[in-house]
Short mmCIF file of C-alpha atoms in Angstrom, two decimals:
data_model
loop_
_atom_site.label_atom_id
_atom_site.label_comp_id
_atom_site.label_asym_id
_atom_site.label_seq_id
_atom_site.Cartn_x
_atom_site.Cartn_y
_atom_site.Cartn_z
CA MET A 924 98.87 148.95 70.53
CA GLU A 925 98.73 145.20 71.02
CA ARG A 926 97.74 143.35 67.88
CA LEU A 927 95.74 140.62 69.63
CA SER A 928 94.30 139.52 66.31
CA GLN A 929 97.77 138.31 65.33
CA LEU A 930 98.61 136.54 68.59
CA VAL A 931 97.57 133.28 70.20
CA PRO A 932 96.82 133.24 73.96
CA SER A 933 99.45 131.89 76.34
CA GLY A 934 99.43 128.14 76.91
CA VAL A 935 98.19 127.17 73.43
CA LYS A 936 99.90 127.00 70.03
CA ASP A 937 99.54 126.31 66.33
CA LEU A 938 100.81 123.03 64.99
CA HIS A 939 102.36 123.38 61.57
CA ALA A 940 102.10 120.61 59.02
CA LYS A 941 105.45 119.03 59.89
CA ASP A 942 104.72 118.99 63.64
CA LEU A 943 101.21 117.71 63.17
CA GLU A 944 102.38 114.95 60.87
CA ALA A 945 104.90 113.82 63.49
CA LYS A 946 102.22 113.93 66.18
CA GLU A 947 99.69 112.04 64.05
CA GLU A 948 102.28 109.34 63.42
CA ILE A 949 102.79 108.89 67.16
CA LEU A 950 99.05 108.84 67.76
CA SER A 951 98.37 106.24 65.09
CA THR A 952 101.16 104.04 66.51
CA ILE A 953 99.74 104.26 70.01
CA LYS A 954 96.15 103.74 68.85
CA ALA A 955 97.18 100.60 66.98
CA LEU A 956 98.96 99.27 70.06
CA PHE A 957 95.96 99.92 72.33
CA ARG A 958 93.67 98.24 69.79
CA LYS A 959 95.97 95.22 69.56
CA HIS A 960 95.61 94.77 73.33
CA GLY A 961 91.82 94.85 73.18
CA TYR A 962 91.21 98.47 74.23
CA ARG A 963 88.47 100.19 72.25
CA GLN A 964 88.64 103.92 71.74
CA VAL A 965 85.91 106.16 73.19
CA GLN A 966 85.27 109.88 73.22
CA THR A 967 83.59 112.03 75.86
CA PRO A 968 82.31 115.60 75.36
CA ILE A 969 84.75 118.49 75.17
CA PHE A 970 82.75 120.30 77.87
CA GLU A 971 80.79 118.91 80.80
CA TYR A 972 79.20 120.11 84.03
CA TYR A 973 81.58 121.62 86.57
CA ASP A 974 79.89 119.44 89.22
CA LEU A 975 81.22 116.27 87.60
CA PHE A 976 84.75 117.28 88.57
CA THR A 977 84.03 118.94 91.91
CA GLU A 978 81.63 116.51 93.57
CA ILE A 979 84.15 113.75 93.24
CA LYS A 980 86.38 114.25 96.26
CA GLY A 981 89.84 115.66 95.70
CA THR A 982 90.30 114.90 92.05
CA MET A 983 90.76 118.25 90.35
CA GLU A 984 91.95 121.62 91.58
CA LYS A 985 89.08 124.06 91.12
CA ASP A 986 91.35 126.89 90.00
CA GLN A 987 92.78 124.71 87.23
CA MET A 988 89.52 124.25 85.34
CA ILE A 989 88.57 126.45 82.38
CA LYS A 990 84.95 127.43 83.00
CA LEU A 991 82.04 128.52 80.81
CA ILE A 992 78.49 129.55 81.71
CA ASP A 993 75.62 127.65 80.06
CA ARG A 994 72.43 129.38 78.89
CA ASP A 995 70.59 128.34 82.06
CA GLY A 996 73.38 129.63 84.31
CA LYS A 997 74.96 126.25 85.04
CA ILE A 998 78.75 126.12 85.05
CA LEU A 999 80.50 124.06 82.39
CA VAL A 1000 84.18 123.19 82.14
CA LEU A 1001 86.43 122.23 79.26
CA ARG A 1002 87.56 118.62 79.77
CA PRO A 1003 90.19 118.92 82.54
CA ASP A 1004 90.75 115.16 82.89
CA ALA A 1005 90.14 112.12 80.69
CA THR A 1006 89.51 109.44 83.30
CA ILE A 1007 86.64 110.95 85.29
CA PRO A 1008 84.28 111.32 82.27
CA ILE A 1009 85.07 107.76 81.13
CA ALA A 1010 84.37 106.47 84.66
CA ARG A 1011 81.05 108.36 84.53
CA MET A 1012 80.25 106.81 81.16
CA VAL A 1013 81.01 103.30 82.40
CA ALA A 1014 79.03 103.81 85.61
CA THR A 1015 75.96 105.05 83.77
CA ASP A 1016 75.95 103.05 80.52
CA TYR A 1017 77.81 99.78 81.17
CA ARG A 1018 76.29 98.40 84.35
CA ASN A 1019 74.97 95.27 82.69
CA GLY A 1020 76.76 92.51 80.87
CA ASN A 1021 80.44 91.76 81.05
CA PRO A 1022 81.93 93.74 83.95
CA VAL A 1023 85.37 93.78 82.32
CA ARG A 1024 85.63 96.78 79.98
CA LYS A 1025 88.72 97.99 78.20
CA PHE A 1026 88.64 101.54 76.85
CA SER A 1027 91.24 103.82 75.33
CA TYR A 1028 91.27 107.51 74.47
CA VAL A 1029 93.30 110.10 72.63
CA THR A 1030 92.06 113.51 73.61
CA SER A 1031 92.78 117.17 74.38
CA ILE A 1032 92.90 118.17 78.03
CA PHE A 1033 92.35 121.77 79.11
CA ARG A 1034 93.79 123.32 82.26
CA MET A 1035 94.08 126.87 83.55
CA SER A 1036 97.76 126.29 84.20
CA ASP A 1037 100.02 129.27 83.62
CA ASP A 1038 103.45 127.70 83.44
CA PRO A 1039 105.24 130.40 81.43
CA GLN A 1040 107.81 127.96 80.10
CA ASN A 1041 105.35 125.49 78.70
CA VAL A 1042 103.77 126.66 75.46
CA GLN A 1043 101.17 123.93 75.67
CA SER A 1044 100.23 124.20 79.33
CA ARG A 1045 96.55 124.98 78.72
CA GLU A 1046 95.73 122.55 75.91
CA PHE A 1047 97.59 119.28 75.61
CA THR A 1048 97.00 115.78 74.30
CA GLN A 1049 96.72 112.70 76.45
CA ALA A 1050 96.55 109.12 75.18
CA GLY A 1051 95.69 106.38 77.61
CA VAL A 1052 93.73 103.31 78.62
CA GLU A 1053 91.27 102.40 81.38
CA LEU A 1054 90.69 98.80 82.47
CA PHE A 1055 87.44 98.35 84.39
CA GLY A 1056 86.10 95.40 86.38
CA LYS A 1057 89.40 93.64 86.96
CA ASP A 1058 91.17 93.53 90.29
CA GLY A 1059 94.39 92.13 91.61
CA VAL A 1060 97.98 91.71 90.60
CA GLU A 1061 97.12 90.42 87.14
CA ALA A 1062 95.26 93.58 86.12
CA ASP A 1063 97.91 95.91 87.54
CA VAL A 1064 100.63 93.99 85.72
CA GLU A 1065 98.64 94.09 82.49
CA VAL A 1066 98.23 97.87 82.58
CA ILE A 1067 101.79 98.68 83.70
CA SER A 1068 103.18 96.33 81.02
CA LEU A 1069 101.12 98.11 78.39
CA GLY A 1070 102.48 101.45 79.65
CA ILE A 1071 106.04 100.20 79.23
CA GLU A 1072 105.27 98.66 75.83
CA SER A 1073 103.72 101.97 74.72
CA LEU A 1074 106.86 103.97 75.53
CA LEU A 1075 109.04 101.37 73.81
CA GLU A 1076 106.80 101.34 70.74
CA LEU A 1077 106.98 105.14 70.56
CA GLY A 1078 110.77 104.98 70.46
CA VAL A 1079 111.56 106.04 74.03
CA LYS A 1080 114.66 104.01 74.79
CA ASP A 1081 115.71 105.27 78.18
CA PHE A 1082 113.01 105.66 80.82
CA THR A 1083 112.12 104.73 84.38
CA ILE A 1084 108.73 103.57 85.63
CA ASP A 1085 108.42 104.43 89.27
CA LEU A 1086 105.96 102.28 91.25
CA GLY A 1087 104.26 103.45 94.44
CA GLN A 1088 101.45 102.28 96.72
CA ALA A 1089 98.94 104.95 97.77
CA ASN A 1090 97.14 102.82 100.34
CA PHE A 1091 100.31 101.98 102.26
CA TYR A 1092 100.47 105.62 103.38
CA LYS A 1093 96.69 106.01 103.72
CA VAL A 1094 96.42 103.08 106.14
CA LEU A 1095 99.26 104.53 108.20
CA ILE A 1096 97.71 107.98 108.57
CA GLU A 1097 94.34 106.51 109.53
CA HIS A 1098 96.07 105.52 112.77
CA ILE A 1099 97.51 108.96 113.38
CA ASP A 1100 95.48 111.55 115.21
CA MET A 1101 96.46 114.86 113.63
CA GLU A 1102 94.81 118.11 112.57
CA PRO A 1103 94.10 118.18 108.80
CA GLU A 1104 96.40 121.20 108.28
CA GLU A 1105 99.22 119.51 110.14
CA MET A 1106 98.65 116.36 108.12
CA ALA A 1107 98.70 118.30 104.85
CA PHE A 1108 101.97 119.93 105.90
CA VAL A 1109 103.63 116.60 106.73
CA GLN A 1110 102.33 115.11 103.50
CA ARG A 1111 103.89 117.94 101.49
CA LEU A 1112 107.23 117.35 103.20
CA ILE A 1113 107.05 113.65 102.32
CA GLU A 1114 106.15 114.43 98.69
CA ASN A 1115 109.09 116.85 98.43
CA LYS A 1116 111.50 114.39 100.06
CA ASN A 1117 112.28 117.18 102.50
CA PHE A 1118 113.97 114.88 105.00
CA ALA A 1119 115.32 117.60 107.30
CA ASP A 1120 112.09 119.55 107.77
CA LEU A 1121 110.10 116.31 108.07
CA LYS A 1122 112.35 115.15 110.89
CA ARG A 1123 111.82 118.45 112.69
CA ALA A 1124 108.04 118.44 112.12
CA VAL A 1125 107.61 114.84 113.28
CA ALA A 1126 109.76 115.42 116.38
CA GLY A 1127 107.24 118.01 117.54
CA LEU A 1128 104.23 115.70 117.23
CA GLU A 1129 102.78 113.67 120.03
CA MET A 1130 102.57 110.05 118.95
CA PRO A 1131 104.26 106.70 119.63
CA TYR A 1132 107.77 106.12 118.28
CA THR A 1133 106.65 103.49 115.75
CA LEU A 1134 104.37 106.00 114.02
CA LYS A 1135 106.98 108.78 114.06
CA ASN A 1136 109.53 106.40 112.64
CA ALA A 1137 107.13 105.26 109.91
CA LEU A 1138 106.38 108.84 108.83
CA ARG A 1139 110.07 109.69 108.75
CA THR A 1140 110.94 106.53 106.83
CA ILE A 1141 108.31 106.70 104.07
CA PRO A 1142 110.13 109.26 101.86
CA THR A 1143 113.34 107.22 102.14
CA LEU A 1144 111.64 104.15 100.68
CA TYR A 1145 112.93 104.55 97.14
CA GLY A 1146 115.65 103.07 94.97
CA GLU A 1147 116.83 99.47 94.90
CA PRO A 1148 113.55 97.49 95.04
CA LYS A 1149 114.63 94.56 97.25
CA ASP A 1150 116.00 96.98 99.84
CA VAL A 1151 112.93 99.18 99.69
CA LEU A 1152 110.54 96.29 100.21
CA LYS A 1153 112.55 94.97 103.16
CA LYS A 1154 112.56 98.38 104.83
CA ALA A 1155 108.86 98.89 104.06
CA PHE A 1156 107.90 95.63 105.78
CA ARG A 1157 109.77 96.84 108.86
CA ILE A 1158 107.62 99.95 109.35
CA CYS A 1159 104.23 98.26 108.84
CA ILE A 1160 101.97 98.83 111.83
CA ASN A 1161 99.34 96.26 110.88
CA GLU A 1162 98.45 93.46 108.48
CA GLU A 1163 96.71 95.78 106.06
CA MET A 1164 99.93 97.69 105.43
CA GLU A 1165 101.82 94.43 105.06
CA GLY A 1166 99.21 93.26 102.57
CA GLU A 1167 99.69 96.37 100.43
CA ILE A 1168 103.44 95.86 100.34
CA ARG A 1169 103.05 92.17 99.51
CA GLN A 1170 100.83 93.17 96.62
CA LEU A 1171 103.37 95.71 95.37
CA GLN A 1172 106.06 93.06 95.68
CA ALA A 1173 103.96 90.59 93.67
CA VAL A 1174 103.36 93.16 90.91
CA TYR A 1175 107.04 94.08 90.85
CA GLU A 1176 108.15 90.45 90.66
CA GLU A 1177 105.70 89.65 87.84
CA LEU A 1178 106.99 92.63 85.87
CA VAL A 1179 110.59 91.56 86.44
CA SER A 1180 109.91 88.05 85.24
CA ALA A 1181 108.30 89.55 82.12
CA GLY A 1182 111.67 91.21 81.46
CA TYR A 1183 110.74 94.77 82.48
CA GLY A 1184 113.08 94.87 85.48
CA PRO A 1185 115.58 97.37 84.01
CA TYR A 1186 112.81 99.98 83.62
CA LEU A 1187 111.48 99.75 87.18
CA SER A 1188 112.11 101.54 90.43
CA LEU A 1189 110.03 101.80 93.59
CA ASP A 1190 109.09 104.88 95.58
CA LEU A 1191 106.68 104.59 98.50
CA GLY A 1192 106.98 108.32 99.04
CA LEU A 1193 104.93 108.75 95.86
CA ILE A 1194 101.78 110.00 97.56
CA ASN A 1195 100.43 112.75 95.33
CA HIS A 1196 96.85 112.53 93.99
CA LEU A 1197 96.04 110.59 97.12
CA ASN A 1198 92.28 111.00 96.92
CA TYR A 1199 92.23 109.58 93.42
CA TYR A 1200 94.47 106.54 93.61
CA THR A 1201 93.56 103.68 95.94
CA SER A 1202 96.44 101.27 95.51
CA ILE A 1203 99.35 100.88 93.11
CA LEU A 1204 100.26 104.01 91.16
CA PHE A 1205 103.08 104.64 88.70
CA GLN A 1206 104.89 107.44 86.88
CA GLY A 1207 107.18 107.31 83.85
CA TYR A 1208 110.27 109.54 83.64
CA VAL A 1209 112.72 110.24 80.82
CA PRO A 1210 116.26 111.42 81.70
CA GLY A 1211 116.72 115.16 81.31
CA PHE A 1212 113.00 115.90 81.16
CA GLY A 1213 111.75 117.43 84.38
CA LYS A 1214 108.19 116.09 84.49
CA PRO A 1215 106.66 112.61 84.31
CA ILE A 1216 105.48 111.77 80.79
CA LEU A 1217 103.26 108.92 81.95
CA LEU A 1218 100.92 108.79 84.96
CA GLY A 1219 98.74 105.94 86.06
CA GLY A 1220 97.37 103.77 88.81
CA ARG A 1221 94.42 102.01 90.40
CA TYR A 1222 91.37 104.12 91.29
CA ASP A 1223 88.77 101.71 92.67
CA ASN A 1224 86.60 104.36 94.38
CA LEU A 1225 85.86 106.55 91.40
CA THR A 1226 82.95 104.74 89.73
CA LYS A 1227 81.39 104.11 93.16
CA GLN A 1228 80.84 107.85 93.41
CA PHE A 1229 78.66 107.59 90.30
CA GLY A 1230 76.63 104.77 91.88
CA TYR A 1231 78.35 101.76 90.27
CA ASP A 1232 81.02 99.97 92.23
CA THR A 1233 83.66 98.46 90.00
CA LYS A 1234 87.44 98.13 90.00
CA ALA A 1235 89.49 100.33 87.72
CA THR A 1236 93.06 101.01 86.70
CA GLY A 1237 94.69 102.86 83.82
CA PHE A 1238 97.32 105.29 82.64
CA ALA A 1239 97.75 108.38 80.48
CA ILE A 1240 100.71 109.45 78.36
CA TYR A 1241 101.39 113.18 77.92
CA ILE A 1242 101.92 113.11 74.16
CA ASP A 1243 103.23 116.67 73.69
CA ASP A 1244 105.71 116.33 76.58
CA LEU A 1245 106.80 112.96 75.18
CA MET A 1246 107.50 114.57 71.79
CA VAL A 1247 109.64 117.26 73.44
CA ALA A 1248 111.49 114.60 75.44
CA LEU A 1249 112.10 112.55 72.28
CA GLU A 1250 113.55 115.59 70.49
CA GLN A 1251 116.05 116.09 73.33
CA MET B 1333 127.49 107.22 82.44
CA ASN B 1334 125.81 110.61 82.10
CA TYR B 1335 126.96 113.95 83.42
CA VAL B 1336 125.28 115.24 86.56
CA THR B 1337 124.78 119.01 86.53
CA ILE B 1338 124.71 121.08 89.73
CA ALA B 1339 123.35 124.66 89.63
CA LEU B 1340 124.73 127.17 92.13
CA GLY B 1341 123.35 130.64 92.70
CA LYS B 1342 125.91 133.41 92.42
CA GLY B 1343 126.21 135.29 95.69
CA ARG B 1344 126.16 134.60 99.39
CA LEU B 1345 125.89 130.81 99.25
CA VAL B 1346 128.67 129.96 96.76
CA GLU B 1347 131.68 129.84 99.04
CA GLU B 1348 130.10 127.73 101.75
CA THR B 1349 128.61 125.38 99.15
CA LEU B 1350 131.96 124.83 97.45
CA SER B 1351 133.59 124.10 100.80
CA ILE B 1352 130.95 121.45 101.58
CA LEU B 1353 131.38 119.95 98.11
CA GLU B 1354 135.15 119.87 98.59
CA GLU B 1355 134.82 118.07 101.91
CA ALA B 1356 132.57 115.58 100.13
CA GLY B 1357 135.37 115.02 97.63
CA ILE B 1358 133.86 117.04 94.80
CA VAL B 1359 136.11 119.70 93.26
CA PHE B 1360 136.04 121.75 90.10
CA PRO B 1361 139.72 122.36 89.24
CA ASP B 1362 139.09 125.18 86.76
CA PHE B 1363 136.98 127.21 89.20
CA SER B 1364 138.39 130.41 90.67
CA LYS B 1365 136.55 133.35 92.16
CA LYS B 1366 137.89 135.69 89.51
CA SER B 1367 136.87 133.50 86.61
CA ARG B 1368 134.08 134.81 84.38
CA LYS B 1369 133.20 131.32 83.24
CA LEU B 1370 129.72 130.09 84.02
CA ILE B 1371 130.25 126.38 83.52
CA PHE B 1372 132.87 124.13 85.14
CA GLU B 1373 133.58 120.45 84.68
CA ASN B 1374 134.97 117.60 86.68
CA LYS B 1375 135.60 114.97 83.99
CA ARG B 1376 136.66 112.17 86.30
CA GLN B 1377 133.48 112.26 88.38
CA GLN B 1378 131.33 113.25 85.39
CA LEU B 1379 130.10 116.38 87.12
CA ARG B 1380 129.26 119.78 85.77
CA MET B 1381 128.65 122.94 87.78
CA VAL B 1382 126.80 125.95 86.38
CA LEU B 1383 126.67 129.39 88.00
CA VAL B 1384 123.32 131.12 87.58
CA LYS B 1385 121.39 133.92 89.24
CA ALA B 1386 120.29 132.65 92.66
CA SER B 1387 116.59 133.14 91.97
CA ASP B 1388 116.92 131.07 88.77
CA VAL B 1389 118.30 127.96 90.50
CA PRO B 1390 114.83 126.46 91.21
CA THR B 1391 113.85 126.99 87.56
CA TYR B 1392 116.96 125.24 86.23
CA VAL B 1393 116.37 122.29 88.53
CA GLU B 1394 112.61 122.06 88.08
CA ARG B 1395 113.00 121.98 84.29
CA GLY B 1396 115.80 119.41 84.42
CA ALA B 1397 118.45 121.76 82.93
CA ALA B 1398 120.33 120.97 86.15
CA ASP B 1399 119.91 117.75 88.14
CA LEU B 1400 120.84 119.26 91.50
CA GLY B 1401 120.95 122.78 92.86
CA VAL B 1402 121.84 124.73 95.96
CA VAL B 1403 119.44 127.47 96.92
CA GLY B 1404 118.16 129.35 99.96
CA LYS B 1405 114.83 128.15 101.32
CA ASP B 1406 113.60 131.75 100.84
CA THR B 1407 114.17 131.66 97.07
CA LEU B 1408 112.80 128.13 96.89
CA LEU B 1409 109.55 129.02 98.71
CA GLU B 1410 109.03 132.07 96.53
CA SER B 1411 109.59 130.12 93.30
CA GLN B 1412 107.03 127.41 94.24
CA ALA B 1413 109.12 125.02 92.14
CA LYS B 1414 108.23 121.34 92.22
CA VAL B 1415 111.53 119.76 93.21
CA TYR B 1416 112.81 117.35 95.84
CA GLU B 1417 114.36 119.17 98.77
CA VAL B 1418 116.79 116.54 99.89
CA VAL B 1419 119.35 118.08 102.27
CA ASP B 1420 119.24 120.98 104.73
CA LEU B 1421 122.81 122.20 104.31
CA GLY B 1422 122.76 123.95 107.67
CA PHE B 1423 124.22 127.31 106.60
CA GLY B 1424 122.76 130.58 105.34
CA ILE B 1425 120.44 130.43 108.32
CA CYS B 1426 117.92 133.21 108.81
CA LYS B 1427 114.15 133.55 109.11
CA PHE B 1428 111.21 135.01 107.26
CA ALA B 1429 109.53 137.74 109.29
CA VAL B 1430 106.94 140.51 109.15
CA ALA B 1431 108.50 143.79 110.24
CA GLY B 1432 107.31 147.39 110.51
CA LEU B 1433 107.71 150.70 112.26
CA ASN B 1434 104.91 149.73 114.63
CA ALA B 1435 102.15 147.15 114.95
CA SER B 1436 99.45 149.33 113.39
CA TYR B 1437 99.41 147.22 110.21
CA GLN B 1438 97.67 144.54 112.28
CA ASN B 1439 94.59 146.72 112.66
CA LYS B 1440 94.20 147.56 108.97
CA ALA B 1441 91.49 145.88 106.92
CA LYS B 1442 93.96 145.28 104.09
CA PRO B 1443 97.54 146.19 104.94
CA ILE B 1444 99.97 146.94 102.11
CA ILE B 1445 103.09 144.81 102.30
CA ALA B 1446 106.33 145.53 100.48
CA THR B 1447 108.47 142.47 99.79
CA LYS B 1448 110.87 140.67 97.52
CA TYR B 1449 108.78 137.57 98.24
CA PRO B 1450 105.12 138.26 97.28
CA ASN B 1451 104.22 134.55 97.07
CA VAL B 1452 105.56 133.87 100.54
CA ALA B 1453 103.74 136.92 101.95
CA LYS B 1454 100.45 135.97 100.27
CA ALA B 1455 100.64 132.35 101.44
CA TYR B 1456 101.36 133.36 105.03
CA PHE B 1457 98.56 135.91 105.34
CA GLN B 1458 96.11 133.75 103.39
CA GLU B 1459 96.60 130.99 105.94
CA LYS B 1460 95.86 133.50 108.70
CA GLY B 1461 92.72 134.59 106.85
CA GLN B 1462 94.02 138.13 106.42
CA SER B 1463 93.60 139.97 103.09
CA ILE B 1464 96.66 141.90 101.99
CA GLU B 1465 97.99 143.88 99.07
CA THR B 1466 101.61 143.25 98.06
CA ILE B 1467 104.13 145.55 96.39
CA LYS B 1468 106.99 143.67 94.78
CA LEU B 1469 110.38 145.33 95.32
CA ASN B 1470 113.80 144.08 94.27
CA GLY B 1471 115.88 145.52 97.11
CA SER B 1472 116.11 147.99 100.02
CA VAL B 1473 112.75 146.72 101.19
CA GLU B 1474 113.26 148.33 104.63
CA LEU B 1475 112.80 151.72 103.03
CA ALA B 1476 109.18 151.12 102.01
CA PRO B 1477 107.44 151.66 105.39
CA LEU B 1478 109.74 154.57 106.21
CA ILE B 1479 108.55 156.65 103.29
CA GLY B 1480 104.96 155.48 103.34
CA LEU B 1481 105.09 153.09 100.40
CA SER B 1482 103.78 150.24 102.56
CA ASP B 1483 102.41 149.46 106.04
CA CYS B 1484 104.99 146.76 106.74
CA ILE B 1485 107.43 144.39 105.02
CA VAL B 1486 107.98 140.65 104.67
CA ASP B 1487 111.67 139.83 104.38
CA ILE B 1488 114.43 137.51 105.53
CA VAL B 1489 116.09 138.56 108.77
CA GLU B 1490 119.56 137.34 109.68
CA THR B 1491 120.86 139.46 112.59
CA GLY B 1492 118.18 142.15 112.57
CA LYS B 1493 120.84 144.86 112.26
CA THR B 1494 119.49 146.46 109.09
CA LEU B 1495 115.99 146.52 110.55
CA LYS B 1496 117.20 148.10 113.77
CA GLU B 1497 119.24 150.77 112.05
CA ASN B 1498 116.15 151.78 110.12
CA GLY B 1499 113.93 151.79 113.19
CA LEU B 1500 111.97 148.70 112.18
CA GLN B 1501 110.96 145.85 114.43
CA VAL B 1502 109.95 142.21 113.86
CA TYR B 1503 106.31 141.59 114.78
CA GLU B 1504 105.73 138.09 113.39
CA GLU B 1505 108.08 135.25 112.52
CA ILE B 1506 107.00 133.24 109.50
CA SER B 1507 109.49 130.42 109.01
CA TYR B 1508 113.03 129.11 109.24
CA VAL B 1509 115.33 129.60 106.24
CA SER B 1510 118.57 127.83 105.34
CA ALA B 1511 120.44 126.66 102.25
CA ARG B 1512 118.99 123.52 100.66
CA LEU B 1513 120.21 120.92 98.22
CA ILE B 1514 117.39 120.39 95.74
CA ALA B 1515 116.97 117.70 93.09
CA ASN B 1516 115.01 117.41 89.87
CA ARG B 1517 112.29 114.80 90.31
CA ALA B 1518 113.00 112.98 87.07
CA SER B 1519 116.79 112.97 87.50
CA PHE B 1520 116.31 111.64 91.01
CA LYS B 1521 114.69 108.57 89.44
CA THR B 1522 116.60 108.23 86.18
CA LYS B 1523 120.12 108.95 87.48
CA PHE B 1524 119.40 107.36 90.82
CA THR B 1525 122.80 105.74 91.53
CA GLN B 1526 124.95 108.79 90.75
CA ILE B 1527 122.65 111.28 92.43
CA GLY B 1528 121.98 109.06 95.43
CA GLU B 1529 125.73 108.78 96.08
CA LEU B 1530 126.22 112.55 95.81
CA ILE B 1531 123.35 113.26 98.18
CA ASN B 1532 124.64 110.75 100.70
CA SER B 1533 128.18 112.11 100.70
CA ILE B 1534 126.91 115.69 101.06
CA GLN B 1535 124.55 114.66 103.88
CA GLU B 1536 127.49 113.00 105.66
CA VAL B 1537 129.57 116.19 105.51
CA VAL B 1538 126.62 118.22 106.82
CA ASP B 1539 126.08 115.74 109.69
CA GLN B 1540 129.77 115.85 110.63
CA ARG B 1541 129.74 119.64 110.63
CA GLY B 1542 126.63 119.62 112.80
CA GLU B 1543 128.38 117.41 115.35
CA ARG B 1544 131.49 119.62 115.37
CA SER B 1545 129.64 122.84 116.10
#
């Protein structure tokens, strides 16, 4: 007979004193750093209405949310994301006064993920910041710099911050007449850097050469930044795309002159979470650890969906993954 | 400089993969077919090769235990691993297909499908809007419809000989399968120079071979 009373469910685990002490030390370091940079910590409820995460287009996979039923039959979910509730809070409670708001959080995230190799796939800790009401290169540079400083402060010596530009791709596909399924297929090939299948798929589509070439080129736009930018300018089909690349270039150059050059790489094929991010996005990788430990970017459309139009950018660090990566 | 680890699946793809690597100037001196070793090194080029079960290659690469891997598209699709799929190596070519004794499975409300690839089968029929039930088998899949275990099968088909000898016929083709070079997403960024060079030299060999044939 299974002794369920002695077991913990898959995807969650106990933290013994030694592990928790190590985690708390990391969290207090990161909280102090966020505070030093003017970010004030907030907390949103552990469960909220399911609708909050589903009415906002393309933010969360429905199957990934852990659901509960409220007394009146409404569906609740355990916090599947930190940013959406904070955007809701800002849109409802901070409409007046100074539009620039700097918030931080350290919180548990719950997902219905069943990765059998990850003991903390269903409950994990994220620490991050959100900067509202500030647009442009300066704000992006501020947030990305803080991301880099956070990893350094936490003792991560060797890491890469990969910068992408969501709108560069979005503008391009607005000019391509394709069925949604076909588009989703091509997008997956770009995300997977599946150059061979992408070439075959694009060859079968009816569209002008410039568009075909642009689609084929996007996943190759990674690596040495100067090269990438030069190639990216070449496939622009209009001024809007050029503008997005110029902005990425400006952010990159600012970060380099701040001394962060060695940590940076570019990848314009970084097009996941496309409905969420509206401009520059970034991911932090540690050698030998398969997943990004830091995710962030600009998401200017999110608060608009709660009836308050303001700019926003931020990032989250996956604390448990970071601890595993540090141990390696 | 760090070591770059390449995972190869034991079995049908090994020989061809090693010959491509050799043409690209990558050799593992201590490798021989008879060797029972599972790990081989090339100190000069800072490369390591590990031999694992073919279906485990995507796992090794996804988790970053190996930076690169060579695996059939069939195994890769089934594993649903999140990796970069950087080169179509152009060998091990076959296709995914639905096969059966006859087409009657198409008229069933919920046909039963025997397969080594339940994820691939589910994804294909889900896209068609057809409900199915899958039975996961680990081999001799062709037998299932013959003895009434299933209505049809989803499997990879190379020449069609096995199907024919068992009286089965292909009714639907699902997708093209070939050997792929896959890369861990983090390694791709953090060991960019080393891995980029390897990928380029392998791609060059594959392109040359394509021109020759």
